[in-house]
PDB file of C-alpha atoms in Angstrom:
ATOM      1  CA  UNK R   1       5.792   8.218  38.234  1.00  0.00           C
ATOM      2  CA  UNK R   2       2.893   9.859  36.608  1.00  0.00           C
ATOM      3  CA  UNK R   3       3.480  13.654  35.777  1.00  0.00           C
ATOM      4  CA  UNK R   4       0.486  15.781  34.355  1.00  0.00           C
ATOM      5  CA  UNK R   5      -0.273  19.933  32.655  1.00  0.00           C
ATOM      6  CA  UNK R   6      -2.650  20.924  30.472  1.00  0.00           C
ATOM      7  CA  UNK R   7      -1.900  23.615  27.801  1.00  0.00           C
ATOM      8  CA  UNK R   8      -4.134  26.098  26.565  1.00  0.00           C
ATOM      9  CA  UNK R   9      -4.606  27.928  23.611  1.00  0.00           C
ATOM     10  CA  UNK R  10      -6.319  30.115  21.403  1.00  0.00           C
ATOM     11  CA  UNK R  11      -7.411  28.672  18.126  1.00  0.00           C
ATOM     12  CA  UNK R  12      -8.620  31.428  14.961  1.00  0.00           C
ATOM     13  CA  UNK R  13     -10.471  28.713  13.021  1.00  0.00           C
ATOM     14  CA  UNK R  14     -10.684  25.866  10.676  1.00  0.00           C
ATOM     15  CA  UNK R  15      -7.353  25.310   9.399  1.00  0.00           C
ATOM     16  CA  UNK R  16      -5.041  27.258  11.887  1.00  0.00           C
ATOM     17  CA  UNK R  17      -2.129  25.495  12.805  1.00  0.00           C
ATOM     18  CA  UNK R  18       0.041  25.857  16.185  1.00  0.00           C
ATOM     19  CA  UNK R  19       3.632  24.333  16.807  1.00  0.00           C
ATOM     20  CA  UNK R  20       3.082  23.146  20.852  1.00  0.00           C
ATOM     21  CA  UNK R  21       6.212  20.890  20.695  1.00  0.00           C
ATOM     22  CA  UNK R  22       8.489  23.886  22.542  1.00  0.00           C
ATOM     23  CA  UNK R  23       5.241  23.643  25.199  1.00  0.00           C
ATOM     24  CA  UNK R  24       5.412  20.241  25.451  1.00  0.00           C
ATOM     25  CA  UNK R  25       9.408  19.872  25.896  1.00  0.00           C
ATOM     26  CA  UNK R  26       8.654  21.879  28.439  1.00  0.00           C
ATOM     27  CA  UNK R  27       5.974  19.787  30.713  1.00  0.00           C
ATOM     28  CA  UNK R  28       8.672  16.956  30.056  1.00  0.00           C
ATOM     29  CA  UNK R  29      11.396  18.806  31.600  1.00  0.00           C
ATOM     30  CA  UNK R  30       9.365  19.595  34.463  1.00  0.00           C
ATOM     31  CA  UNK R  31       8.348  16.192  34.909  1.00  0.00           C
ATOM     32  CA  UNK R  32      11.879  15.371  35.868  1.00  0.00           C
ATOM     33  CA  UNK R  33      11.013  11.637  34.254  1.00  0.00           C
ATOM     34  CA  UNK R  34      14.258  10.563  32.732  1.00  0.00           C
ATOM     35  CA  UNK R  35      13.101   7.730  30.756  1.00  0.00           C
ATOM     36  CA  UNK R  36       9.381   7.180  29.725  1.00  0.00           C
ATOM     37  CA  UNK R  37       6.401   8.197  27.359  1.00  0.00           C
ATOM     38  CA  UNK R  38       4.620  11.545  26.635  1.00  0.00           C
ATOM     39  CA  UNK R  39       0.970  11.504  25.780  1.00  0.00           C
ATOM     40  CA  UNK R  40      -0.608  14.577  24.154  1.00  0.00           C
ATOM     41  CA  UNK R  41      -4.140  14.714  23.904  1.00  0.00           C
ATOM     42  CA  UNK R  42      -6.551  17.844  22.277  1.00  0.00           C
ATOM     43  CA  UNK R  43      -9.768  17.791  23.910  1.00  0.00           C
ATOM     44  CA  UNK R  44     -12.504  18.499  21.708  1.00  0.00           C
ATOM     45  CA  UNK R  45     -14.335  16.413  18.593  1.00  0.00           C
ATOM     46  CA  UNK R  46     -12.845  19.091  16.003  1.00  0.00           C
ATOM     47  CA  UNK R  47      -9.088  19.484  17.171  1.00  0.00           C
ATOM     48  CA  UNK R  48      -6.334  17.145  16.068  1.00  0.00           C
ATOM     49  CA  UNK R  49      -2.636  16.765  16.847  1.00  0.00           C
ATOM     50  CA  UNK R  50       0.220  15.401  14.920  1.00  0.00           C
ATOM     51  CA  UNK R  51       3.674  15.328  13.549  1.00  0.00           C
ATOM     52  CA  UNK R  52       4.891  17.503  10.682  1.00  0.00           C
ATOM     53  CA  UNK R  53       8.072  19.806   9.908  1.00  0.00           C
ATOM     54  CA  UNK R  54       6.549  22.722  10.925  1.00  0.00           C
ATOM     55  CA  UNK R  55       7.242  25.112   8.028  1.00  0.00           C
ATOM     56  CA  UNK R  56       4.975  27.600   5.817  1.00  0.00           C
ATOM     57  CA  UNK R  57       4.401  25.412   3.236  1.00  0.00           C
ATOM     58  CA  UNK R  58       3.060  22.589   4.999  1.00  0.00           C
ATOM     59  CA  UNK R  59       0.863  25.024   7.434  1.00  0.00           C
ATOM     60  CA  UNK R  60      -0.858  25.808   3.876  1.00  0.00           C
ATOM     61  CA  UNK R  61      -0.843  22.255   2.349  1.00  0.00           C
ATOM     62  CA  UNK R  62      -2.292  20.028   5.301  1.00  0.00           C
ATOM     63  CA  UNK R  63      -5.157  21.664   5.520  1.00  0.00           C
ATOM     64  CA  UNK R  64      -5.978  22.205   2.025  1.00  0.00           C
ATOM     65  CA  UNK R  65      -5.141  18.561   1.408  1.00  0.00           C
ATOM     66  CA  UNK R  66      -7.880  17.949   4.356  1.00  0.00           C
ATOM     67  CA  UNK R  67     -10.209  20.390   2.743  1.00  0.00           C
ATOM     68  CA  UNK R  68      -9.537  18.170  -0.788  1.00  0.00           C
ATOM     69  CA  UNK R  69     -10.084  15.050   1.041  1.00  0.00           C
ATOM     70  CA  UNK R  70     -13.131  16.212   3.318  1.00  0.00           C
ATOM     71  CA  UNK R  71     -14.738  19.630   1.681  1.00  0.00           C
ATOM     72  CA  UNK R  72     -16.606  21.882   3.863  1.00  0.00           C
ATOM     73  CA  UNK R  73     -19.238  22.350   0.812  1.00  0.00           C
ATOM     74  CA  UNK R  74     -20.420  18.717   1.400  1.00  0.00           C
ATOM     75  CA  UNK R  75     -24.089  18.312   2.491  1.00  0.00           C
ATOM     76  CA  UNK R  76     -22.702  15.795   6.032  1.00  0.00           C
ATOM     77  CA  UNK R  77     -25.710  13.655   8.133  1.00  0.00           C
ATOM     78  CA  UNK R  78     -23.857  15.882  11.420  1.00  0.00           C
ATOM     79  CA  UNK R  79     -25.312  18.426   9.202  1.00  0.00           C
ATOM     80  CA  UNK R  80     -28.777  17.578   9.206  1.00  0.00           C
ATOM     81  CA  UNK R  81     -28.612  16.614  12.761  1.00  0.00           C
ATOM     82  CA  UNK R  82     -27.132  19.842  14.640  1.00  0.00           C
ATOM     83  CA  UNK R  83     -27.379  22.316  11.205  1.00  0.00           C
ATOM     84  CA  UNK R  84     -23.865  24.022  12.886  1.00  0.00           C
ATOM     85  CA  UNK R  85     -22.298  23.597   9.864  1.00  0.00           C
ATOM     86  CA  UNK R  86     -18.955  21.953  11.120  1.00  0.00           C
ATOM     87  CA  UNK R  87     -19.540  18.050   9.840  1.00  0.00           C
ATOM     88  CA  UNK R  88     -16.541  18.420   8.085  1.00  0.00           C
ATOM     89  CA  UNK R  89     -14.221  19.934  11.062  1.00  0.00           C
ATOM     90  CA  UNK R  90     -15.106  16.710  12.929  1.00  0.00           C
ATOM     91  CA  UNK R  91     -14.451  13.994  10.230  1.00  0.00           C
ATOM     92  CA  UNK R  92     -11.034  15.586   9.352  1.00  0.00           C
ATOM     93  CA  UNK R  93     -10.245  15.748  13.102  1.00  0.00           C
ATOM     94  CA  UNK R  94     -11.335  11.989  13.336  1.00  0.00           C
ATOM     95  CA  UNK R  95      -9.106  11.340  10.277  1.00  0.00           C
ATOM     96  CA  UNK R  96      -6.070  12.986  12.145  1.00  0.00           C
ATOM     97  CA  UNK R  97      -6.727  11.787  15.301  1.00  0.00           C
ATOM     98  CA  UNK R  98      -7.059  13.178  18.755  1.00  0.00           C
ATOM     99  CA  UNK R  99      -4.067  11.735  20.494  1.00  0.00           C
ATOM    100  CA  UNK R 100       0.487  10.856  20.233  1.00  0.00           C
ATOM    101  CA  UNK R 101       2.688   9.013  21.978  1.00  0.00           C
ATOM    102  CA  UNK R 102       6.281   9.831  21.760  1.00  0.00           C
ATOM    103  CA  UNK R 103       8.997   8.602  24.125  1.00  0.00           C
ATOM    104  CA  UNK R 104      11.378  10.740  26.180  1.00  0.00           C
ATOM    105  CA  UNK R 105      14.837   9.549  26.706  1.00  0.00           C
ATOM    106  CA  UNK R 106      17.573  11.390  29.036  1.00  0.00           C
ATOM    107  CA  UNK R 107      14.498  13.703  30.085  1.00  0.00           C
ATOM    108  CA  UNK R 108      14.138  15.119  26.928  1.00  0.00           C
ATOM    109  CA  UNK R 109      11.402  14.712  24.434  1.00  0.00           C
ATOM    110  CA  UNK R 110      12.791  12.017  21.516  1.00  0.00           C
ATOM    111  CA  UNK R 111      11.652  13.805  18.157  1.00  0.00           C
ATOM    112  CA  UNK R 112      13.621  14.464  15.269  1.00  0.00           C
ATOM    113  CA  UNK R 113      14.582  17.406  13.786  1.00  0.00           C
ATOM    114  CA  UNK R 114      12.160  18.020  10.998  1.00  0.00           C
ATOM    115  CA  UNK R 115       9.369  16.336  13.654  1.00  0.00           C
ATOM    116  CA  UNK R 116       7.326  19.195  15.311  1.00  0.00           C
ATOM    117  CA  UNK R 117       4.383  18.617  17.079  1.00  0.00           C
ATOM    118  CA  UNK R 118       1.198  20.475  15.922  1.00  0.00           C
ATOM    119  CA  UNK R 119      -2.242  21.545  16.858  1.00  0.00           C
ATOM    120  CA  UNK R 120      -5.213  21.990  14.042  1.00  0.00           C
ATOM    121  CA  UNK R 121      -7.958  23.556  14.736  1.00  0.00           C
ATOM    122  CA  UNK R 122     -10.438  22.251  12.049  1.00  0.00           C
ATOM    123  CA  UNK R 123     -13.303  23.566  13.542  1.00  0.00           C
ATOM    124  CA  UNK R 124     -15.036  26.723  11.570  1.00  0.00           C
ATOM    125  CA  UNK R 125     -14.779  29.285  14.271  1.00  0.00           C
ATOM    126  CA  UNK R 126     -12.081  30.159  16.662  1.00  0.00           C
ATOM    127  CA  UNK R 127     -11.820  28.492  19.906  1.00  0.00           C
ATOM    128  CA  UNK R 128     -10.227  28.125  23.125  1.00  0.00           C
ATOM    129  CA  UNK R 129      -8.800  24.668  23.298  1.00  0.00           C
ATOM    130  CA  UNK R 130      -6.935  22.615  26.222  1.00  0.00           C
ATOM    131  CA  UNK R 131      -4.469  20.171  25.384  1.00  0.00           C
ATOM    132  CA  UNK R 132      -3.508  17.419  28.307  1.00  0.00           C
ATOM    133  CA  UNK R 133       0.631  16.571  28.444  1.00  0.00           C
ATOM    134  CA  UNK R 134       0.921  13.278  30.725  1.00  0.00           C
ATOM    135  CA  UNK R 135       4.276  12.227  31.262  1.00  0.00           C
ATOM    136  CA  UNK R 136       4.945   8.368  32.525  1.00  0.00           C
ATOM    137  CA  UNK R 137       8.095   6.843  33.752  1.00  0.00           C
ATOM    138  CA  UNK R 138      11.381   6.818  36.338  1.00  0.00           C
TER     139      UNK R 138
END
């Protein structure tokens, strides 16, 4: 069985961090699969999703690490292209990736207990973003 939601939310700009895996338990439980995989996915070229313990410190450090890694002040080709300023927002989203795959076990999702599931919004300006929950299994 094939079980699908999309979530929506609001972002307030590069760097803002939301915990969705509460969300996502959620579309699992209603999916009524017992046994099976959960796949997340943020639409858009400058979102990301991924695993972290979901705590202050660590909604400061990864995206200050990202900023480190992949400054905004860097003159980017998507720059000279579209002049939107944002070249950045979409190589640290690549870097993150768009996309998990966690299991679900007993109809619950399998995560640990420091392992939340986040959204980043590394995109310059606040947006409205969708994120699509599929669940698969029996």
């Amino acid at each position: 069985m094939v079980y699908q939601e999309r979530i929506e939310l609001e972002t307030r700009g590069h760097g803002h961090m939301q915990d969705i895996t509460g969300r996502v338990a959620e579309v699992v439980r209603r999916a009524k699969i017992r046994t099976g995989l959960v796949h997340v996915f943020a639409i858009g070229s400058t979102a990301a999703v991924g695993l972290i313990e979901f705590e202050p410190g660590l909604q400061r450090d990864l995206p200050e690490l990202l900023d480190r890694l992949i400054p905004p002040s860097r003159n980017y080709g998507h720059e000279q292209a579209w002049h939107d300023g944002n070249g950045h927002s979409h190589l640290q989203s690549t870097l993150l990736g768009s996309s998990l795959q966690l299991p679900v076990g007993e109809g619950k999702l399998l995560v640990g207990t420091w392992q939340q599931m986040f959204h980043l919004e590394c995109d310059i300006r606040p947006r409205q973003r969708t994120v699509i929950v599929t669940v698969y299994g029996e």
